[in-house]
Short mmCIF file of C-alpha atoms and ligand atoms in Angstrom, two decimals:
data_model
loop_
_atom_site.label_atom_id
_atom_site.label_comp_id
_atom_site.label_asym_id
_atom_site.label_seq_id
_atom_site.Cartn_x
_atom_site.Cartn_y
_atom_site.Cartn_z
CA UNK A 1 16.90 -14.57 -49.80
CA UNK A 2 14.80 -17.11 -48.01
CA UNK A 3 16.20 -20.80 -46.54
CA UNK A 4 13.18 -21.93 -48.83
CA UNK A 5 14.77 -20.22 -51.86
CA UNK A 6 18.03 -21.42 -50.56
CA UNK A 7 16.94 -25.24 -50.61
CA UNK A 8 15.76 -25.38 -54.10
CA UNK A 9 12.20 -24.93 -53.43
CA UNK A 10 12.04 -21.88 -55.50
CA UNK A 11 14.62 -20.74 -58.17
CA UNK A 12 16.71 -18.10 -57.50
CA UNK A 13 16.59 -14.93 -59.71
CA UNK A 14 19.58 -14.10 -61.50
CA UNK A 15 19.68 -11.17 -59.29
CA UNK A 16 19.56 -12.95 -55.81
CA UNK A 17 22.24 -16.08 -57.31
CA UNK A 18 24.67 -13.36 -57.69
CA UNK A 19 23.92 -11.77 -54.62
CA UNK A 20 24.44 -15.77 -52.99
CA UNK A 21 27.87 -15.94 -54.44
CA UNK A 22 29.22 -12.91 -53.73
CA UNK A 23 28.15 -12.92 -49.92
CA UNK A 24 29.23 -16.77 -50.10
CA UNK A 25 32.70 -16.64 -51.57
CA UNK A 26 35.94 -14.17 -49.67
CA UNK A 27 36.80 -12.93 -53.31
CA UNK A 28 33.38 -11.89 -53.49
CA UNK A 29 33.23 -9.87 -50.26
CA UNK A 30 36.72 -8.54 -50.23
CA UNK A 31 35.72 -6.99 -53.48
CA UNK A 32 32.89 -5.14 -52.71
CA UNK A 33 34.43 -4.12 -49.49
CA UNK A 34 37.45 -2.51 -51.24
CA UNK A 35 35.46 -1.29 -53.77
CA UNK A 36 33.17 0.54 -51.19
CA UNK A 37 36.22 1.81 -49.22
CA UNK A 38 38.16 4.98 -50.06
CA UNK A 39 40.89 4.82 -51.39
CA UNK A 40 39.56 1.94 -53.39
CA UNK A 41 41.80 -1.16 -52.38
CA UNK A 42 41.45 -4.66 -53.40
CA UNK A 43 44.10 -7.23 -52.31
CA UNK A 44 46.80 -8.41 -55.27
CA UNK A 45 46.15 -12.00 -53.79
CA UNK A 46 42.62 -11.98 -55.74
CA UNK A 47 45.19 -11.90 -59.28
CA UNK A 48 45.83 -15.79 -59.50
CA UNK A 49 43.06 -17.57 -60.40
CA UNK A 50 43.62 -20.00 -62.99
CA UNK A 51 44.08 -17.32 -65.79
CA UNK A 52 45.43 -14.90 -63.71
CA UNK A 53 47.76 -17.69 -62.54
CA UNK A 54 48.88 -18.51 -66.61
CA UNK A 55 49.31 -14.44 -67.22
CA UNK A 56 51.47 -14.34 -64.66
CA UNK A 57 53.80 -16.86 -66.05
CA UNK A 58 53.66 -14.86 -69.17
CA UNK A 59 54.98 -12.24 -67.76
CA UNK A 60 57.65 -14.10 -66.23
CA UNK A 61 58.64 -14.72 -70.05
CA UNK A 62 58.15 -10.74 -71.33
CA UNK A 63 62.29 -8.99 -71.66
CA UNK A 64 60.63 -6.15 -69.30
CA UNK A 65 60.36 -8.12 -66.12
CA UNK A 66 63.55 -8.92 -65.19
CA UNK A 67 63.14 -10.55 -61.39
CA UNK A 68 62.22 -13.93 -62.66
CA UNK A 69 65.41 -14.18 -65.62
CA UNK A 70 67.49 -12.30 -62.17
CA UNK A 71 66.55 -14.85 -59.53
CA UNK A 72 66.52 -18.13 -61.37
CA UNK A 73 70.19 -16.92 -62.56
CA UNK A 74 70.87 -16.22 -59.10
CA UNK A 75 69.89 -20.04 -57.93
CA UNK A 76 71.83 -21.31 -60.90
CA UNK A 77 74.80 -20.01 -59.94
CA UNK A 78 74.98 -19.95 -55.64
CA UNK A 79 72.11 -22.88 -55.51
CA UNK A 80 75.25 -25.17 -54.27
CA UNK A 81 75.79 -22.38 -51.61
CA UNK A 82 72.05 -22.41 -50.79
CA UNK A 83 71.79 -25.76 -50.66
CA UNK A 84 74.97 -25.79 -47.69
CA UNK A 85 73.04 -23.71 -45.28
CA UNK A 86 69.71 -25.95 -46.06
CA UNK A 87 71.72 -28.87 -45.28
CA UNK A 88 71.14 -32.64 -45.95
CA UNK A 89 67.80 -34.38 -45.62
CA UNK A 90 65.99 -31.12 -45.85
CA UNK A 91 62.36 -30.50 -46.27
CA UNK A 92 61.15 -27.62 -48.21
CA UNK A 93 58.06 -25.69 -47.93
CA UNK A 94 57.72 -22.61 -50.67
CA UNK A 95 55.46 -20.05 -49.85
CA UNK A 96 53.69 -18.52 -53.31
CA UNK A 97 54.57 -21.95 -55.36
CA UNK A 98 53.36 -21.35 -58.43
CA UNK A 99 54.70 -23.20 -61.28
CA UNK A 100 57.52 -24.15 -58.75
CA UNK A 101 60.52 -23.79 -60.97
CA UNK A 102 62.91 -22.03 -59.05
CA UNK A 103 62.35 -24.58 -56.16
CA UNK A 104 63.75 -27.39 -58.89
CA UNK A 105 67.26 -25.56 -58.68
CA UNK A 106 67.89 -25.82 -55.10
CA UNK A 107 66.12 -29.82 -55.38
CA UNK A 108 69.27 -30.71 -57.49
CA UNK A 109 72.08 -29.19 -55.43
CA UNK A 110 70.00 -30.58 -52.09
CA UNK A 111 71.70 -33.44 -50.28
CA UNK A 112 68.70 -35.81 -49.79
CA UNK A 113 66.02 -33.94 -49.90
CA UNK A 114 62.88 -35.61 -47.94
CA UNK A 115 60.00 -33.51 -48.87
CA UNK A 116 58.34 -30.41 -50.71
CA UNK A 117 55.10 -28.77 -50.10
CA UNK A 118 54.56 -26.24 -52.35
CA UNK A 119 51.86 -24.15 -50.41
CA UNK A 120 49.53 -21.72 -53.13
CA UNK A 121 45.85 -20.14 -53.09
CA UNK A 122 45.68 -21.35 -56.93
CA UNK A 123 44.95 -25.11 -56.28
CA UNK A 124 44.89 -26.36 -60.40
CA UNK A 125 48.02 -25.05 -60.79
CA UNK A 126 49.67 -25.97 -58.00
CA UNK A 127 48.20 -29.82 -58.55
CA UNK A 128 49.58 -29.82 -61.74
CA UNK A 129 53.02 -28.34 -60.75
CA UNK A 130 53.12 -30.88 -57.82
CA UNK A 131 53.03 -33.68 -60.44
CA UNK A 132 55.41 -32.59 -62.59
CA UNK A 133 57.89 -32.41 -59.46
CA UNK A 134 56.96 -36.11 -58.59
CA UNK A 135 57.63 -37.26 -62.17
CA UNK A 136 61.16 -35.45 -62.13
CA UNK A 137 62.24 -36.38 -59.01
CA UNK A 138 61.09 -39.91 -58.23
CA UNK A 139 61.81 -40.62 -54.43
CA UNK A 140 60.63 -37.18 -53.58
CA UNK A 141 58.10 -36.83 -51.36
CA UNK A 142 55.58 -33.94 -52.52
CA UNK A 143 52.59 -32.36 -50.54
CA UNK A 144 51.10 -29.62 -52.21
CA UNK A 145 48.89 -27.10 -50.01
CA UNK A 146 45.97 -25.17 -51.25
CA UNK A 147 45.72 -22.20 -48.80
CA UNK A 148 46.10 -18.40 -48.12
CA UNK A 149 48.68 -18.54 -45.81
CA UNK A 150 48.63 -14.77 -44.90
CA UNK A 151 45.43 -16.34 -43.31
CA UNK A 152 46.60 -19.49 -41.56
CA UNK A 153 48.82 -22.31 -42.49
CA UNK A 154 47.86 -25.74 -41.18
CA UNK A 155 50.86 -27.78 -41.91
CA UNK A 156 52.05 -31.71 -41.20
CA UNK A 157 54.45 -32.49 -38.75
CA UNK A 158 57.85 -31.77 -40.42
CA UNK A 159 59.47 -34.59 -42.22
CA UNK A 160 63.44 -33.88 -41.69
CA UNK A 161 64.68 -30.32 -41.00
CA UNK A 162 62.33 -28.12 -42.31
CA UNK A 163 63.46 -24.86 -43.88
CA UNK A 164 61.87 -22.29 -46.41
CA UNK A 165 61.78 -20.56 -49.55
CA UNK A 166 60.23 -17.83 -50.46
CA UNK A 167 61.20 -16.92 -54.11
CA UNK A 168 59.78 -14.16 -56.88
CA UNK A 169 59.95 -11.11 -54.31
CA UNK A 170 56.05 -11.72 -53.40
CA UNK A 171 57.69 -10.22 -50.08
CA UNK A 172 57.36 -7.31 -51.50
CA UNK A 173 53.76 -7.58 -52.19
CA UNK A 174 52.68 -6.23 -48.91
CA UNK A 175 53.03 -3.25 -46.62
CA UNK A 176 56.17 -3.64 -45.01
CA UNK A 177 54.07 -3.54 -41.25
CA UNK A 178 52.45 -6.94 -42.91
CA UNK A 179 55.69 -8.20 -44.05
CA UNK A 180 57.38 -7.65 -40.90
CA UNK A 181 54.32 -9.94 -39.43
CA UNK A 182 54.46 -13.17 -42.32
CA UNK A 183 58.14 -13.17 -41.97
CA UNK A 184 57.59 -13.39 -37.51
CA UNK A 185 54.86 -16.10 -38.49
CA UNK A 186 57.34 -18.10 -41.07
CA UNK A 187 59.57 -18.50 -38.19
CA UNK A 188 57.01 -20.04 -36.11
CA UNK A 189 56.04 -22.62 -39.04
CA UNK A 190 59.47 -23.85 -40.02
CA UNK A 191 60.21 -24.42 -36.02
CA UNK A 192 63.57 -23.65 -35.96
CA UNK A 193 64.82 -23.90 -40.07
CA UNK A 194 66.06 -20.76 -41.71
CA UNK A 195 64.30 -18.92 -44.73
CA UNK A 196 65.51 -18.63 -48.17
CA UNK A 197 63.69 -15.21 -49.31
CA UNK A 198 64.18 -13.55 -52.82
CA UNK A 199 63.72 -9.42 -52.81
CA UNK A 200 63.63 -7.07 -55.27
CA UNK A 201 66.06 -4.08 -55.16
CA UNK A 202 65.53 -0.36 -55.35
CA UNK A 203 66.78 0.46 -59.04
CA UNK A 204 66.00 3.01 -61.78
CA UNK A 205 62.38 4.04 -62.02
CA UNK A 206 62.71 3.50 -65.76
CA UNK A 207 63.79 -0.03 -65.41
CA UNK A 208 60.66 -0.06 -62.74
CA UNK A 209 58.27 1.48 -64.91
CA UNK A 210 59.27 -0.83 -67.91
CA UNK A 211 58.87 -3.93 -66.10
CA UNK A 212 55.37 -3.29 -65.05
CA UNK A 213 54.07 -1.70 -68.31
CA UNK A 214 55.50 -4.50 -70.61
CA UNK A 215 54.64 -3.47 -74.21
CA UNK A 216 53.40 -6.73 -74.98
CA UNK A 217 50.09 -5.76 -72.84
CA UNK A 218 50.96 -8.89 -70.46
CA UNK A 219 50.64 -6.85 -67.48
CA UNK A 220 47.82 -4.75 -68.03
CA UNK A 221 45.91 -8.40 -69.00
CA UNK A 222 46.90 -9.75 -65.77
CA UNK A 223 45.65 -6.67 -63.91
CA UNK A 224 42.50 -6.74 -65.51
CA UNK A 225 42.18 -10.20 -65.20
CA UNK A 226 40.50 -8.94 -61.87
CA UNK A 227 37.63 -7.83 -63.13
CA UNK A 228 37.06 -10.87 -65.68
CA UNK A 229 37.40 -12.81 -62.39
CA UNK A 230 34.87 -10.58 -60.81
CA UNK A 231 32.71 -11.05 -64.04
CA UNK A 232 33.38 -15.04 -64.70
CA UNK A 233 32.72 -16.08 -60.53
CA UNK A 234 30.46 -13.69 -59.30
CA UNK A 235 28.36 -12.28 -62.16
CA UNK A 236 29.47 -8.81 -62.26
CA UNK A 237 29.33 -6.67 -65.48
CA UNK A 238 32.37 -5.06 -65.95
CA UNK A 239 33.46 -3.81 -69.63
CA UNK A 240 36.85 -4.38 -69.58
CA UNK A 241 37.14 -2.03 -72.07
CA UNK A 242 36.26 0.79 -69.74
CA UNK A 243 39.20 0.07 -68.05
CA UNK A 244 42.40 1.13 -68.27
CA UNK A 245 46.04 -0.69 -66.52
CA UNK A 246 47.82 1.83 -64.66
CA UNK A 247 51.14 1.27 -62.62
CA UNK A 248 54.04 3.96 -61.65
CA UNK A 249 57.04 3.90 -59.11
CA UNK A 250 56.15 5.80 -56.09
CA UNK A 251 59.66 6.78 -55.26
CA UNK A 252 59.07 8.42 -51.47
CA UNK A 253 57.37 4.58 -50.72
CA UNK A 254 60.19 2.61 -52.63
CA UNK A 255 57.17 1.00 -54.11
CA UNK A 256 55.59 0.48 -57.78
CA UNK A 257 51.48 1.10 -57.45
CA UNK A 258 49.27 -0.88 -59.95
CA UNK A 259 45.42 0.60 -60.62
CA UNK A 260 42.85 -0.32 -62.32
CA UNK A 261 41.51 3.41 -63.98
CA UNK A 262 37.80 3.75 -65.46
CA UNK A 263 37.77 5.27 -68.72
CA UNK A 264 34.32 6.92 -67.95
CA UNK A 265 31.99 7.46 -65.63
CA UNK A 266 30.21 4.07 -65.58
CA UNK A 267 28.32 1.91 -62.98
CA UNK A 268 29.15 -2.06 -62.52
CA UNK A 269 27.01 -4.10 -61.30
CA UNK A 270 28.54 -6.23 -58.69
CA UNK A 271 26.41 -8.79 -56.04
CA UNK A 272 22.84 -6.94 -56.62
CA UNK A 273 25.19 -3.79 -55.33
CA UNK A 274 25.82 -0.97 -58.21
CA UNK A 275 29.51 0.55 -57.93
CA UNK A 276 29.62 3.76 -59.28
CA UNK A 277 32.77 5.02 -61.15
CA UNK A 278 33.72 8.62 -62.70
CA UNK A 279 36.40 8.68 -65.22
CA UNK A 280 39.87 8.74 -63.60
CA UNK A 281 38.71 7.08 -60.33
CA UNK A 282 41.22 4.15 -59.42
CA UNK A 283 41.18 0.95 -57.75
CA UNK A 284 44.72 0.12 -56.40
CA UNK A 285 45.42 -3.27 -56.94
CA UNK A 286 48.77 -4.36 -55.85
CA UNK A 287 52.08 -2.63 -54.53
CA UNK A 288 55.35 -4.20 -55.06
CA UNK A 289 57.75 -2.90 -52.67
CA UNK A 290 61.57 -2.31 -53.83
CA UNK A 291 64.40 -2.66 -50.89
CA UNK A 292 67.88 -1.94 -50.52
CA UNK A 293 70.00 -5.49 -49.21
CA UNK A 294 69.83 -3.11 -46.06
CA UNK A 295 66.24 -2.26 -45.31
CA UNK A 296 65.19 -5.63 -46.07
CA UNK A 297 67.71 -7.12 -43.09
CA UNK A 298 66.37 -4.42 -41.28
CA UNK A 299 62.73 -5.68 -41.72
CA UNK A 300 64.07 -9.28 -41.22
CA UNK A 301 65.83 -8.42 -38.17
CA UNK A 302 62.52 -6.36 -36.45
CA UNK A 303 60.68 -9.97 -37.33
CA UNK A 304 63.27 -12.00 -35.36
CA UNK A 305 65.36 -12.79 -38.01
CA UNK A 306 68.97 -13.19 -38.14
CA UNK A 307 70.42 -12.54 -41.99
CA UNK A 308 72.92 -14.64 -42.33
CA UNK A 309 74.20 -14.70 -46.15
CA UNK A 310 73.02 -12.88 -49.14
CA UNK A 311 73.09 -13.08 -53.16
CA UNK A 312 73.13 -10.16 -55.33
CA UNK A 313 73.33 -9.78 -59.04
CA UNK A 314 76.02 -7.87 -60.74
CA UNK A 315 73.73 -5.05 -62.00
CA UNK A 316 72.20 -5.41 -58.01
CA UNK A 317 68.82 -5.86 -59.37
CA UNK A 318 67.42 -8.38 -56.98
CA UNK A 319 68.52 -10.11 -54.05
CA UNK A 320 68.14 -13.65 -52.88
CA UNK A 321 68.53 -13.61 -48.36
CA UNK A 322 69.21 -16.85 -46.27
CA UNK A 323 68.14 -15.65 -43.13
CA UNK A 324 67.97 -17.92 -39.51
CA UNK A 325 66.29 -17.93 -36.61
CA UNK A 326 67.00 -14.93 -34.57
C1 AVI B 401 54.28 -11.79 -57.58
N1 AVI B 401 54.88 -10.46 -57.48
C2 AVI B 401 56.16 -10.49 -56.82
C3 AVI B 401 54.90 -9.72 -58.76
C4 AVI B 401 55.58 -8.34 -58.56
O1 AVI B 401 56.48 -8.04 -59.34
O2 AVI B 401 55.23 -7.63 -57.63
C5 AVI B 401 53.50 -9.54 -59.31
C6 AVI B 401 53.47 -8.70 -60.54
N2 AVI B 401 52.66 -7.70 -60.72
C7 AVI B 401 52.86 -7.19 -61.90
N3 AVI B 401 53.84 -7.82 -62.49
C8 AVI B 401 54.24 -8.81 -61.64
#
């Protein structure tokens, strides 16, 4: 494409405006990159857009995913306890906000809480969530940040002692090597405060399987809410239909795998780039590691960590970590 197309002195084809905003936007090239890779790959930080964002809350709400139900019944009952190691006048950034409702629990058992900034990559939702914390808690001072921090995180000097949280087991979300990195890098942010990290624990792969093949079809939405992405902001042509959700626990990897399958042998047409699919190839989407109380303080500790107190539910389905600067 020409600068002279570029500046509006010609219109773009359909073709080459498609080509523009994939080359122009990171989902855009990420996606074609892990599409063109083998294994096919594609991040699980592409899932929240705004509907992607809404189907996840859904399937905080389906009876087959029990971490949400787990942790926020963890927080009700030890957010006093939680609250004691923050200590008074705290300030509170959450990593992964979201519709920050788990961070409300440990607000009302704070002692004076000075600030929150709920950092996200979805920015509507996190705008919206943001006011609905300044209308609860008048007094509260509360900074929402639109970024990817497992790029960079730019943040104000800290307003009070400055701890985090880093609820839903998102943790788990990346290869342990890259967890072991965010959780050295979280140290570095919060200067000195501890880290309040939830973690979901190795169980029964039936209890596994169940919560990430919901029968309501809320998962399988939310996974193929990537490709409606791709189709809505970049143009592509994906039948959904052609698609089928896939996810399984990997038990050697203590990890559940979620793929996107084609039905068929099909080609999508993605940036002026044709992907070619035969039936049964996959695209893995996300992992969602699973760790004993153990290997996680194990991965905390290799990050410069020091674990310091930890929650656990009665059936030890997840785990909740207050960990402090090593
Ligand atoms: C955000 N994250 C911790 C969820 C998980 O369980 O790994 C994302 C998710 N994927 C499918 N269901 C929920």
């Amino acid at each position: 494409m020409s600068a002279a197309q570029l500046h509006g002195e010609a219109r773009p084809s359909v073709r080459d405006r498609n080509v523009l905003s994939i080359t122009s936007s990171a989902f855009g090239r990420e996606l074609l990159a892990g599409l063109s890779s083998q294994p096919r790959v594609v991040s699980p930080k592409w899932f929240y857009d705004e509907a992607g964002s809404m189907l996840f809350e859904q399937i905080t709400q389906v009876p087959e995913y029990y971490p949400t139900r787990t942790e926020l019944a963890l927080l009700e009952q030890h957010a006093p306890a939680m609250a004691a190691h923050m200590g008074a006048g705290a300030e509170i950034v959450e990593f992964g906000a979201g519709a920050s409702r788990k961070v409300r629990l440990l607000l009302s058992a704070l002692v004076a809480p000075r600030r929150v900034l709920p950092i996200d990559i979805s920015g509507d939702h996190l705008e919206k969530a943001a006011e609905r914390l300044r209308i609860d808690y008048p007094g509260l001072a509360v900074l929402p940040v639109v970024t990817d921090f497992t790029r960079a995180l730019d943040l104000p000097p800290p307003m009070g002692r400055r701890v985090g949280f880093f609820p839903g087991s998102s943790i788990g979300n990346f290869e342990p090597a890259q967890a072991q990195r965010l959780l050295r890098r979280m140290a570095g942010w919060l200067a000195g405060g501890g880290l309040l990290v939830g973690v979901d624990l190795v169980k029964d792969p039936a209890l596994l399987h169940a919560a990430y093949n919901d029968a309501q079809g809320v998962t399988a939405a939310f996974n193929l809410n990537l490709l409606a992405r791709a189709n809505r902001e970049l143009g592509a042509d994906f039948d959904l239909a052609q698609f089928s959700h896939s996810a399984f626990y990997n038990p050697p990897r203590s990890r559940i795998e979620m793929h996107i399958v084609s039905r068929r042998q099909q080609t999508v047409c993605l940036g002026g780039q044709r992907v070619e699919f035969d039936e049964g190839d996959s695209v893995q989407t996300e992992c969602s590691y699973k760790y004993t109380v153990e290997s996680f303080q194990r991965l905390a500790v290799a990050a410069g960590w020091m674990p310091h107190a930890v929650w656990v539910d009665e059936a030890r389905w997840f785990s909740l970590h207050w960990l402090q600067p090593g």
